[in-house]
mmCIF file of C-alpha atoms in Angstrom:
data_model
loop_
_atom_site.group_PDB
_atom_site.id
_atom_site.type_symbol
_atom_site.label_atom_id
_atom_site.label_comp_id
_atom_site.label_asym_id
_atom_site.label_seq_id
_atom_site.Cartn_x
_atom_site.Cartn_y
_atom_site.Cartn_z
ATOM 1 C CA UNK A 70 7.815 21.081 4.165
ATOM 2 C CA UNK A 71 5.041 21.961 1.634
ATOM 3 C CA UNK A 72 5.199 20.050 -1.716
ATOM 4 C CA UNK A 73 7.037 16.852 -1.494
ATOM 5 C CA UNK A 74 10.836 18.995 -2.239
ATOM 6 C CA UNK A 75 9.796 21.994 -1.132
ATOM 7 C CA UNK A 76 11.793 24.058 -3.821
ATOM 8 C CA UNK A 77 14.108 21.089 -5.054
ATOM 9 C CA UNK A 78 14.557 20.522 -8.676
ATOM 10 C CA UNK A 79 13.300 17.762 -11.068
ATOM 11 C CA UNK A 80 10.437 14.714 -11.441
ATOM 12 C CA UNK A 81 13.195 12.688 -9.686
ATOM 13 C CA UNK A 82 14.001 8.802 -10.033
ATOM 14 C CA UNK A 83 11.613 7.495 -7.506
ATOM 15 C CA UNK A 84 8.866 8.094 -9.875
ATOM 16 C CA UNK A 85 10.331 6.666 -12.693
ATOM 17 C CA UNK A 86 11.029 3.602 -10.755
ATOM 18 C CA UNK A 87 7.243 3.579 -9.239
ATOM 19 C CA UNK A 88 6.155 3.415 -12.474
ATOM 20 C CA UNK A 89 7.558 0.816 -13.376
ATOM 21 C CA UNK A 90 7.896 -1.335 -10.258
ATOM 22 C CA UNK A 91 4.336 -0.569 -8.568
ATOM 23 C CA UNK A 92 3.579 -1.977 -5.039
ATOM 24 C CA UNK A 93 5.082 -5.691 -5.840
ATOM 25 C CA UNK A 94 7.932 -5.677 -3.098
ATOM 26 C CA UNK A 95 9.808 -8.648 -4.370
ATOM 27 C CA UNK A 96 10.090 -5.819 -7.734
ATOM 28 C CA UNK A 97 11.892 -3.137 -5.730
ATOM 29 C CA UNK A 98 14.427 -6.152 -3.764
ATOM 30 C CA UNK A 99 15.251 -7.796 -7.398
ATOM 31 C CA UNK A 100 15.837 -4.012 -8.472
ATOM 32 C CA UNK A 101 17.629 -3.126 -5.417
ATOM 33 C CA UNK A 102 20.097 -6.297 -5.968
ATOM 34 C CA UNK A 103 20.537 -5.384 -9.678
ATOM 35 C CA UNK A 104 21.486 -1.434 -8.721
ATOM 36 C CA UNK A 105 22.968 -1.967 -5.605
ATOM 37 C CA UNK A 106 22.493 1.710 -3.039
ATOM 38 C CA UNK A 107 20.396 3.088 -6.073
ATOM 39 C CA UNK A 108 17.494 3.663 -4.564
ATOM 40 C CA UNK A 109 18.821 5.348 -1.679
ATOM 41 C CA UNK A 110 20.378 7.940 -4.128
ATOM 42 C CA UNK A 111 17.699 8.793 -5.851
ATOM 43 C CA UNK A 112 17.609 13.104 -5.717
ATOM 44 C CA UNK A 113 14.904 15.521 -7.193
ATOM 45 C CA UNK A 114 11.624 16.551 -6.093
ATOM 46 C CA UNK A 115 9.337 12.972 -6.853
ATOM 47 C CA UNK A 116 6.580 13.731 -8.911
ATOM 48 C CA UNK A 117 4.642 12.307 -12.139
ATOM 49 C CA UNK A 118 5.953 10.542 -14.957
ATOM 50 C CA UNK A 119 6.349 13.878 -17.740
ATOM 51 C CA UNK A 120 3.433 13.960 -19.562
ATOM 52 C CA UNK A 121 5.181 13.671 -22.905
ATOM 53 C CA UNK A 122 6.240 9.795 -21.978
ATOM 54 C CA UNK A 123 2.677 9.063 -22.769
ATOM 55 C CA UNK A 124 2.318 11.021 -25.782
ATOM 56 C CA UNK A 125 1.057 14.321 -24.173
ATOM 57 C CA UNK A 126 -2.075 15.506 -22.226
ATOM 58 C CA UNK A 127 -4.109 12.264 -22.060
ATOM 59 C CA UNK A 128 -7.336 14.918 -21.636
ATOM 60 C CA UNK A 129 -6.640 17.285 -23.988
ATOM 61 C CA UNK A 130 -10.163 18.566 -26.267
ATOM 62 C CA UNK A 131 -12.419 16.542 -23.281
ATOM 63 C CA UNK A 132 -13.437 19.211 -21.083
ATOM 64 C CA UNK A 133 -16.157 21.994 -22.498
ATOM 65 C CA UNK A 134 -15.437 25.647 -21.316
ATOM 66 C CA UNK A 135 -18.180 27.605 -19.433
ATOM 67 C CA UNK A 136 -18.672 30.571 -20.181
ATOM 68 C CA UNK A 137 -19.557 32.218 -16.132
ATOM 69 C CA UNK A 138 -19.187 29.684 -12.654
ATOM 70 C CA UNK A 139 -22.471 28.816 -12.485
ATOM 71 C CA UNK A 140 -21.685 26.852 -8.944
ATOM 72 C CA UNK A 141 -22.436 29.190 -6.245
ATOM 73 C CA UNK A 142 -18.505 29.902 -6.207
ATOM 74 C CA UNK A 143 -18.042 33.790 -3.953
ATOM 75 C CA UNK A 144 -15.833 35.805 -6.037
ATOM 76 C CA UNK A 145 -14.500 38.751 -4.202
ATOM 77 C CA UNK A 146 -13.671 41.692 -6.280
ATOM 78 C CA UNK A 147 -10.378 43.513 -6.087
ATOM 79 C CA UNK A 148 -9.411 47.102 -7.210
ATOM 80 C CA UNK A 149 -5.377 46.080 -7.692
ATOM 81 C CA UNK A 150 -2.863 49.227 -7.849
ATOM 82 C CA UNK A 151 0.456 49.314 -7.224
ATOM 83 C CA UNK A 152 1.461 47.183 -4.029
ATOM 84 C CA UNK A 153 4.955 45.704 -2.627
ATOM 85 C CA UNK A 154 5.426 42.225 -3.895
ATOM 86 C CA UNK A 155 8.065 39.906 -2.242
ATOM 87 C CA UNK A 156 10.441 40.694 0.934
ATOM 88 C CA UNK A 157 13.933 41.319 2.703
ATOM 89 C CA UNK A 158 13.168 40.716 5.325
ATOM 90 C CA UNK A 159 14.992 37.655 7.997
ATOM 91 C CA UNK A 160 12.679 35.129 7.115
ATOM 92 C CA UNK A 161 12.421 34.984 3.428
ATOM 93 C CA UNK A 162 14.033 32.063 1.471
ATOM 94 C CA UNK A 163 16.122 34.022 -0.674
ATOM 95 C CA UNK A 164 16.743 30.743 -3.074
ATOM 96 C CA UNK A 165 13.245 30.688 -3.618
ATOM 97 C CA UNK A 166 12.973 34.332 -5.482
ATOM 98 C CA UNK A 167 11.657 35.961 -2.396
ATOM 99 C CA UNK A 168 13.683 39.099 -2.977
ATOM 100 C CA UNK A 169 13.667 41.690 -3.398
ATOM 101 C CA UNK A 170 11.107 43.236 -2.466
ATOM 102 C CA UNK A 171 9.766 45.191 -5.620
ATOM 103 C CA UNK A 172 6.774 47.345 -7.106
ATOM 104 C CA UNK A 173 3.744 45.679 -8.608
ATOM 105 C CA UNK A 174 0.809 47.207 -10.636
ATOM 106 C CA UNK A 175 -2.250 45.162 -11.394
ATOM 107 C CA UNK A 176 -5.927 46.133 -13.004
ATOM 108 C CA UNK A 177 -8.747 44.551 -11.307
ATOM 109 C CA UNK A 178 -9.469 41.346 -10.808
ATOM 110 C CA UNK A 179 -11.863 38.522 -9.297
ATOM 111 C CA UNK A 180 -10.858 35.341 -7.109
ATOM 112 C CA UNK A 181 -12.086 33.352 -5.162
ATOM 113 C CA UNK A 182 -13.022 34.070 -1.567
ATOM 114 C CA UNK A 183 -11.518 29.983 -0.720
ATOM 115 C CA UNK A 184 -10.154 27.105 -2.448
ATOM 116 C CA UNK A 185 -11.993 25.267 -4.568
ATOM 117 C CA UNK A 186 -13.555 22.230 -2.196
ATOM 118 C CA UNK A 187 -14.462 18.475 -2.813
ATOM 119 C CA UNK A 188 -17.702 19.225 -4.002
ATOM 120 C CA UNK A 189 -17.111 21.743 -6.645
ATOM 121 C CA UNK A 190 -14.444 19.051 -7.962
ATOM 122 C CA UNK A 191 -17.673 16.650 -7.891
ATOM 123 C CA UNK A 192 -19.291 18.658 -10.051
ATOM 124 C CA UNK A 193 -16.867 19.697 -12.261
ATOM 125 C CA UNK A 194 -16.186 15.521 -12.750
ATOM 126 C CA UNK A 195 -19.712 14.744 -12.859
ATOM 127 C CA UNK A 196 -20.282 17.231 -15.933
ATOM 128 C CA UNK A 197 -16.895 16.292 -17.823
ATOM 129 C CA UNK A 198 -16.051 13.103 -17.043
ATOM 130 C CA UNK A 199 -12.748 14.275 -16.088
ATOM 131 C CA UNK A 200 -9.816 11.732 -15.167
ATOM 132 C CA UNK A 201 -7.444 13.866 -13.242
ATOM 133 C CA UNK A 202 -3.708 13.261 -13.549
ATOM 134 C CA UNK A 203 -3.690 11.091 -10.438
ATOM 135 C CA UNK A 204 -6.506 8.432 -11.274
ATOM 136 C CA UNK A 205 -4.231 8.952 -15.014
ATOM 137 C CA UNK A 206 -1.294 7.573 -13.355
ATOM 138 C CA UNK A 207 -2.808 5.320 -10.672
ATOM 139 C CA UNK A 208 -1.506 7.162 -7.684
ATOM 140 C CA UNK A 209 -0.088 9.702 -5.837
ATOM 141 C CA UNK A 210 1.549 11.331 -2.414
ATOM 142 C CA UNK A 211 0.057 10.761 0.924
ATOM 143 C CA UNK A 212 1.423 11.823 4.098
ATOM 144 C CA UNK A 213 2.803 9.002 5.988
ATOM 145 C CA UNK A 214 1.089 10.137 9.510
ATOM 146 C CA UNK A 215 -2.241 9.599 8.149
ATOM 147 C CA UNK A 216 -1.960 6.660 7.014
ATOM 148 C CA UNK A 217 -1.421 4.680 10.224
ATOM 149 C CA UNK A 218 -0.682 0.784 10.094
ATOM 150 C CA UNK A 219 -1.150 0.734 5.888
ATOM 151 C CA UNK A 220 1.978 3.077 6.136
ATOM 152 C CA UNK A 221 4.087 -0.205 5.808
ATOM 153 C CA UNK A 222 2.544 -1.276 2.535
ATOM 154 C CA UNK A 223 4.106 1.441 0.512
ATOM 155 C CA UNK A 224 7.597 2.467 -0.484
ATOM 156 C CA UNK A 225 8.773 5.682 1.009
ATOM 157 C CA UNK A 226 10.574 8.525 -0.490
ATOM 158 C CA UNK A 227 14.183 7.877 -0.255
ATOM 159 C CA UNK A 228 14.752 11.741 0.707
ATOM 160 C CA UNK A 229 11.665 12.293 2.268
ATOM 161 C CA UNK A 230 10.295 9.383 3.867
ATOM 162 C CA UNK A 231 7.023 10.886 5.315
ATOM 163 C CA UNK A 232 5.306 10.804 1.664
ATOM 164 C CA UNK A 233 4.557 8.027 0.125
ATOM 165 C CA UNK A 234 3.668 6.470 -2.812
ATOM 166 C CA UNK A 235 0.224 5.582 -2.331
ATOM 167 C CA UNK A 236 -1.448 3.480 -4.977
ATOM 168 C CA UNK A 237 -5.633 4.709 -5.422
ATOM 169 C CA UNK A 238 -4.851 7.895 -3.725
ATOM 170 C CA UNK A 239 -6.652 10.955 -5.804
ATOM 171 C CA UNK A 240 -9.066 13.419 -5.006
ATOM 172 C CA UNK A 241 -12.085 11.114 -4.615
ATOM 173 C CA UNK A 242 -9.638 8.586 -1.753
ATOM 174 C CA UNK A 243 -7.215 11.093 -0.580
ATOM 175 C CA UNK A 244 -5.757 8.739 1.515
ATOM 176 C CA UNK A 245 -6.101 5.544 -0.836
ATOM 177 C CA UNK A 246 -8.541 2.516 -1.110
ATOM 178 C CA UNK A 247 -11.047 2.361 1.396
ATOM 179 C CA UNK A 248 -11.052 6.384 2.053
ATOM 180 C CA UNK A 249 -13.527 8.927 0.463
ATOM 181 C CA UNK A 250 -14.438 12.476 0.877
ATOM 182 C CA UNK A 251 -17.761 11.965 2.143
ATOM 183 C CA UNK A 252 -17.219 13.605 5.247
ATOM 184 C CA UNK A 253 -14.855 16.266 4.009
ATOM 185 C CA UNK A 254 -17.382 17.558 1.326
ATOM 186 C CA UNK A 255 -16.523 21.400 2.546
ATOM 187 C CA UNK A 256 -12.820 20.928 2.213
ATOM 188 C CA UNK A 257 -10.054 22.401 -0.162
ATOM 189 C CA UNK A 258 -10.037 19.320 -3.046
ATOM 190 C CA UNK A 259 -6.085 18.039 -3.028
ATOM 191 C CA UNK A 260 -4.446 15.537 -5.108
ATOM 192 C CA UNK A 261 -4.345 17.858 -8.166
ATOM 193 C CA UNK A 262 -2.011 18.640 -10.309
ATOM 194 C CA UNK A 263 -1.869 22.382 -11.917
ATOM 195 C CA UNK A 264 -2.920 20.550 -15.152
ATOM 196 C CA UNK A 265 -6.019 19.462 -13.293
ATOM 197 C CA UNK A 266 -6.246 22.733 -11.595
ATOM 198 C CA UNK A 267 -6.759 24.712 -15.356
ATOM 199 C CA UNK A 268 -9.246 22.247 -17.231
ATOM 200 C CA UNK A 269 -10.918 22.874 -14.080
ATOM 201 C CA UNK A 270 -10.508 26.955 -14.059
ATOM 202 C CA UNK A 271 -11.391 26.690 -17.842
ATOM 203 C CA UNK A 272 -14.193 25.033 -17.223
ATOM 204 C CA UNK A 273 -15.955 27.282 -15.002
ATOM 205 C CA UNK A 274 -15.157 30.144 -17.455
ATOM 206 C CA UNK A 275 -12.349 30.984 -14.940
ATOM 207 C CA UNK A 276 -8.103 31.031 -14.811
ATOM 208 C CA UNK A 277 -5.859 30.648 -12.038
ATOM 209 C CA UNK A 278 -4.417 33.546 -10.945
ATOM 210 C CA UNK A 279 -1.216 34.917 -11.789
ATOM 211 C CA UNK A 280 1.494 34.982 -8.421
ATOM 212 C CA UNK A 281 1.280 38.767 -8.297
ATOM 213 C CA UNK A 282 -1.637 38.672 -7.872
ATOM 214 C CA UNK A 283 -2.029 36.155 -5.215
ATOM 215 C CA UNK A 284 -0.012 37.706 -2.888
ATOM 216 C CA UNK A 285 -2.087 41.027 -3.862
ATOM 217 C CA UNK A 286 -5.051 38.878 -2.326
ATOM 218 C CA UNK A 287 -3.095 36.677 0.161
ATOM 219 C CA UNK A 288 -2.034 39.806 2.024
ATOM 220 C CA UNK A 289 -5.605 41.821 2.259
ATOM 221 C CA UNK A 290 -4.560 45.015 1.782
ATOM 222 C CA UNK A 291 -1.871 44.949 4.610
ATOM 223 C CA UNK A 292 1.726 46.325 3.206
ATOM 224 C CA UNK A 293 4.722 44.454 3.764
ATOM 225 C CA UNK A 294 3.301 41.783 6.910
ATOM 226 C CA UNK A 295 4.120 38.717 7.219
ATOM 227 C CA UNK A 296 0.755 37.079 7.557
ATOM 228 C CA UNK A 297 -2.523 37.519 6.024
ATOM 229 C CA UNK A 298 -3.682 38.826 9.224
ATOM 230 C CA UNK A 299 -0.616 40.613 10.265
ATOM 231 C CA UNK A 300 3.277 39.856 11.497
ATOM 232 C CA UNK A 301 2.376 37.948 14.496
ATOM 233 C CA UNK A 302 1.674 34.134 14.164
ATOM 234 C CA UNK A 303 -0.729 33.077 17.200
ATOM 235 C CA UNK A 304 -2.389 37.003 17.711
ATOM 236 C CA UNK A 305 -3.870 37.409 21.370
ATOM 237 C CA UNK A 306 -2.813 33.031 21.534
ATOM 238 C CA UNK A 307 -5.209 32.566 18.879
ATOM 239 C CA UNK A 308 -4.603 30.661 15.446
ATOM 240 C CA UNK A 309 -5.033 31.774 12.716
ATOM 241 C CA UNK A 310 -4.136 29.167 9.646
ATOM 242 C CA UNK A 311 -4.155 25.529 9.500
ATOM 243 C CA UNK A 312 0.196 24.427 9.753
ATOM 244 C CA UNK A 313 1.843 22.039 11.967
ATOM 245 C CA UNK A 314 2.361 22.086 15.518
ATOM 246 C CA UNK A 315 4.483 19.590 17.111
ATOM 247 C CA UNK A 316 8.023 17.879 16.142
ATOM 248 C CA UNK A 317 7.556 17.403 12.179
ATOM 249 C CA UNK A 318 7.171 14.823 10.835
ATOM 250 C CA UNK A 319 6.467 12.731 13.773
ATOM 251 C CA UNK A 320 3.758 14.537 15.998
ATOM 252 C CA UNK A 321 1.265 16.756 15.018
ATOM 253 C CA UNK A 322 -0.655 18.121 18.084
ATOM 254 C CA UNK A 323 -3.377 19.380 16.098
ATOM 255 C CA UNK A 324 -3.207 23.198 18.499
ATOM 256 C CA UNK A 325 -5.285 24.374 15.708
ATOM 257 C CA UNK A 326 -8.049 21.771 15.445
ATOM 258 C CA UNK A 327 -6.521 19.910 12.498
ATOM 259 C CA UNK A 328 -3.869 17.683 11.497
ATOM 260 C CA UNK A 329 -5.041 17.307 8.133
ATOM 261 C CA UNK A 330 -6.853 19.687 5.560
ATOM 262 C CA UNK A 331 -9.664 21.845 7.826
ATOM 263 C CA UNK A 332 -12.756 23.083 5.623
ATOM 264 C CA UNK A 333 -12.261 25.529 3.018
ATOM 265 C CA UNK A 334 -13.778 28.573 5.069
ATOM 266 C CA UNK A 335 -11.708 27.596 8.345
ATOM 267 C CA UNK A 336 -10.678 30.508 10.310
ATOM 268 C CA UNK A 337 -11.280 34.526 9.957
ATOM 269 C CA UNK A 338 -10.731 35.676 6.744
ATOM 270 C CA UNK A 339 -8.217 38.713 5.797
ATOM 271 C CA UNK A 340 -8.876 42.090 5.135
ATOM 272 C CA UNK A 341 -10.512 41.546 1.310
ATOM 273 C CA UNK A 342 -12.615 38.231 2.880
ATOM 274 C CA UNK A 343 -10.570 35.498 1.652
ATOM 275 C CA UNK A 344 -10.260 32.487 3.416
ATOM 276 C CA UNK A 345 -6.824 30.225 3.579
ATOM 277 C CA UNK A 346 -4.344 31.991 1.905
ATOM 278 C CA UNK A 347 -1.640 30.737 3.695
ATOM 279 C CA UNK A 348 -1.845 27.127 5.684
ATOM 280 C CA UNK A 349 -4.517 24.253 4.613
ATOM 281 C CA UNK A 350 -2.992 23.786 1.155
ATOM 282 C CA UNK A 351 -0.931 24.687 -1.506
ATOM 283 C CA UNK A 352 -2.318 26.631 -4.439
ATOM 284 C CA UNK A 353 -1.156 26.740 -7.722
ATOM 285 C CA UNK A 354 -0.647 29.671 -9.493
ATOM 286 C CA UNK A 355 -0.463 29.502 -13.684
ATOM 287 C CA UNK A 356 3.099 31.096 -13.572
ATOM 288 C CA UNK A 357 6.258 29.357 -14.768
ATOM 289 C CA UNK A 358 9.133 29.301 -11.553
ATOM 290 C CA UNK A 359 11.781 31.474 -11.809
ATOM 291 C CA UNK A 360 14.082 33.445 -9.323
ATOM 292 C CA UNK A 361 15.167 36.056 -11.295
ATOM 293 C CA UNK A 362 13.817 39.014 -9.968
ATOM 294 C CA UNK A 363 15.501 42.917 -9.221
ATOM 295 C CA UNK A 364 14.545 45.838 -6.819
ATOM 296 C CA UNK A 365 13.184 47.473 -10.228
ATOM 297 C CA UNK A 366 9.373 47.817 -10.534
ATOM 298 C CA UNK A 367 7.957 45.277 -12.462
ATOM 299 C CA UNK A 368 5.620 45.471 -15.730
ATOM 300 C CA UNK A 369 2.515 45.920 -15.400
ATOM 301 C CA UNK A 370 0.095 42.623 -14.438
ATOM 302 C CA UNK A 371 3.191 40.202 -14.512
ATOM 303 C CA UNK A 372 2.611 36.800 -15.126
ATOM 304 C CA UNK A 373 5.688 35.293 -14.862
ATOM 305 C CA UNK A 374 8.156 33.326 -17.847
ATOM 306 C CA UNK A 375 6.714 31.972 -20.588
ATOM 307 C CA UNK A 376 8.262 28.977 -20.604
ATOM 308 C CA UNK A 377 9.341 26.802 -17.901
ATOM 309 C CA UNK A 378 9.669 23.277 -16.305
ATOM 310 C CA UNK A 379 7.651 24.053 -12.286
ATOM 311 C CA UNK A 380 4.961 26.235 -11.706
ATOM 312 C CA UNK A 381 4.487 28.223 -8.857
ATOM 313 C CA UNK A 382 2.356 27.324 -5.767
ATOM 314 C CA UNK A 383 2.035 29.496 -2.862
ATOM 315 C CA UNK A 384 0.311 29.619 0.339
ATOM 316 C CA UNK A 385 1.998 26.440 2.282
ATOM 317 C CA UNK A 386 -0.110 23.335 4.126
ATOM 318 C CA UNK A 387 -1.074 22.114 7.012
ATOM 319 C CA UNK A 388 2.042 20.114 6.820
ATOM 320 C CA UNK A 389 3.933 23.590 6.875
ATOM 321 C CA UNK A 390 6.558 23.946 10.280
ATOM 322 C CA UNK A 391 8.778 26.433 11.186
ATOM 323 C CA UNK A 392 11.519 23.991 11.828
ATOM 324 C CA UNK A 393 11.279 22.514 8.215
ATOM 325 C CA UNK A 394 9.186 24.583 5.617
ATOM 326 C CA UNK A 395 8.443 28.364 7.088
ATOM 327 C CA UNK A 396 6.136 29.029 3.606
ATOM 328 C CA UNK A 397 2.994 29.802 5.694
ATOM 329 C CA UNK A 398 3.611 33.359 4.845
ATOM 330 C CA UNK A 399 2.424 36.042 2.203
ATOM 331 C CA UNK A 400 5.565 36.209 0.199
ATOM 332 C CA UNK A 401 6.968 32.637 0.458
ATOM 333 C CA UNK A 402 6.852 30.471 -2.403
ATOM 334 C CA UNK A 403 7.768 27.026 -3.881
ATOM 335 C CA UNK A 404 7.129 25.427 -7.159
ATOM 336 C CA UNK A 405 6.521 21.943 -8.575
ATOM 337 C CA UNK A 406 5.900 20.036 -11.859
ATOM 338 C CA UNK A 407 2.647 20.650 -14.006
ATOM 339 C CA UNK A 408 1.384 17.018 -12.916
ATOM 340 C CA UNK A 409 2.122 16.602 -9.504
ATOM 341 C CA UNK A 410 -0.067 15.609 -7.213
ATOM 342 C CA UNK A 411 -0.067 15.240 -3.172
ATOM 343 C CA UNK A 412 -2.177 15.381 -0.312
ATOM 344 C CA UNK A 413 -1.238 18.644 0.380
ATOM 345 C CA UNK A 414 -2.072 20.336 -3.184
ATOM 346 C CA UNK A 415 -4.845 22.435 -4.282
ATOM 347 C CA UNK A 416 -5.855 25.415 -6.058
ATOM 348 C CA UNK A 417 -8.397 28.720 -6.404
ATOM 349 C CA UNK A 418 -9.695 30.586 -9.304
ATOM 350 C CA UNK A 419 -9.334 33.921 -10.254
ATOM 351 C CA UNK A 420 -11.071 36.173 -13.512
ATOM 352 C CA UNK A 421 -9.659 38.821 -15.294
ATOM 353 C CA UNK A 422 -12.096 41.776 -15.543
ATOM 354 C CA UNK A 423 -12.758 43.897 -18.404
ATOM 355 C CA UNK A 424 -11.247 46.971 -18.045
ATOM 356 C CA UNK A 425 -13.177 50.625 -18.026
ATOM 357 C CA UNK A 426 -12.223 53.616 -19.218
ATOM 358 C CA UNK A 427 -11.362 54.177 -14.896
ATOM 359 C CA UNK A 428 -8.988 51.501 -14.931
#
């Protein structure tokens, strides 16, 4: 699994109810007397109360665009061309739009060589004063398994029961009250939704990228693998991303060295010196989800529907196992509401370049 759902539909009842009912167990009891079985048959993908329940974007006009990244932030370069988007192969999750596997032209572009980490979110905050959509609502998603003993304080999702409801949890505690990112300063920032993710991008004179041309990136100039690196998962025995090893959900060896987000430059980058595209976390991209994709080439610089209810994220998380989410690859994808927010949820920047008269 990647993103609490991992392709489902929906904000889903459970956060409706959260909302309302908080933490206060004698709340969800008197609620589950009332509605008897209700809250077992809750279905959807949980996520955020909609936005428009509290009269919109509760940041909108607060955060001043930059015009360049003035942060340090590596920006790799990339030519673009025409490449193979997508697969048919085995493995793909053909609900999830992965095919076919069709023809993709893109101008040149800039992203960034690894997800933005804690402390670029620092300063971003620091600057703006941003409240992200988590600290907004008062909580969000943590993984069960890292929570230890405070895992019994908080109500589990009915359909997923390893993420929970964790009141605090944002990008400063990622794992609620009495955690910080002190120590984790290097890592991919999580706990942000893709509304988060573009005041930030906007900010630092920036946009997410489009999906096309993520995957452009994610696969690093290799055509039609599986991986970033290549079709082989554990080359020569040696790893390669941050995913899950073990029995999901309830042992996580940590083969790789993690069993949570690893730092943002973990591992050996691909073939254009990116770092993470697949494993770690999800990353948003600014297209709206849809499936409905032929064998035909696609326009020119695609960027998706322009309307929608889930935007894409792509990449999968170190919460990503073959037995239950196999979205650690370059083509896989998933989607989830504009403000959602788990442990497992980040994001990188890309720039659209001007073109030249060789473009």
């Amino acid at each position: 699994m990647g993103s609490i759902g991992s392709g489902q539909s929906g904000i889903g009842e459970f956060a409706k109810l959260y909302q309302q009912l908080g933490t206060d167990e004698s709340k969800w009891e008197a609620a589950e007397r009332s509605s008897p079985g209700k809250l077992k048959k809750r279905g959807g993908m949980p996520g955020k109360i909609p936005l428009e329940m509290h009269g919109g974007n509760p940041k909108k006009g607060r955060i001043s665009k930059r015009e360049m990244d003035t942060h340090g932030a590596s920006m790799v370069r990339l030519e673009g061309g025409t490449f193979t988007m997508g697969s048919d192969g085995p493995e793909v999750g053909k609900a999830d739009g992965e095919s076919p596997a069709r023809e993709v032209n893109l101008v040149p572009f800039e992203i960034d060589e690894h997800a933005v980490t804690n402390q670029q979110f620092l300063e971003f905050v620091e600057d703006t004063g941003y409240e992200t959509d988590a600290e907004h609502y008062g909580w969000s998603y943590v993984f069960a398994g890292l929570l230890r003993q405070q895992r019994l304080r908080h109500r589990p999702h009915p359909q997923h029961p390893w993420w929970l409801g964790v009141p605090g949890a944002s990008w400063r505690q990622p794992r609620g009250p009495r955690s910080d990112i002190r120590d984790i300063m290097d890592h991919p920032v999580t706990h942000i939704s893709w509304n988060d993710a573009t005041e930030y991008a906007e900010w630092a004179g920036k946009q997410l990228p489009t999906e096309a041309q993520w995957e452009y990136a994610a696969r690093g100039g290799l055509e039609g693998r599986l991986y970033p690196w290549g079709d082989e998962l554990l080359p020569h025995g040696e790893h390669r991303c941050n995913i899950w090893q073990g029995r999901f959900p309830a042992n996580n060896v940590g083969a790789d060295g993690y069993i949570a987000t690893a730092p943002a430059k973990s591992f050996p980058p691909n073939g254009y010196g990116l770092y993470n595209m697949t494993g770690n976390v999800w990353e948003w991209c600014t297209d709206w989800w849809s499936t409905d994709f032929t064998a035909q080439p696609m326009p020119a610089n695609p960027h998706g529907p322009n309307t929608g209810k889930e935007k894409v994220i792509r990449g999968g998380s170190y919460l990503c196992h073959h037995s239950y989410c196999n979205r650690y690859r370059n083509s896989a994808r998933t989607k989830n509401t504009p403000d959602t927010s788990t442990g497992n949820i980040g994001f990188r920047c890309a720039r659209h370049l001007p073109l030249t008269p060789h473009d």
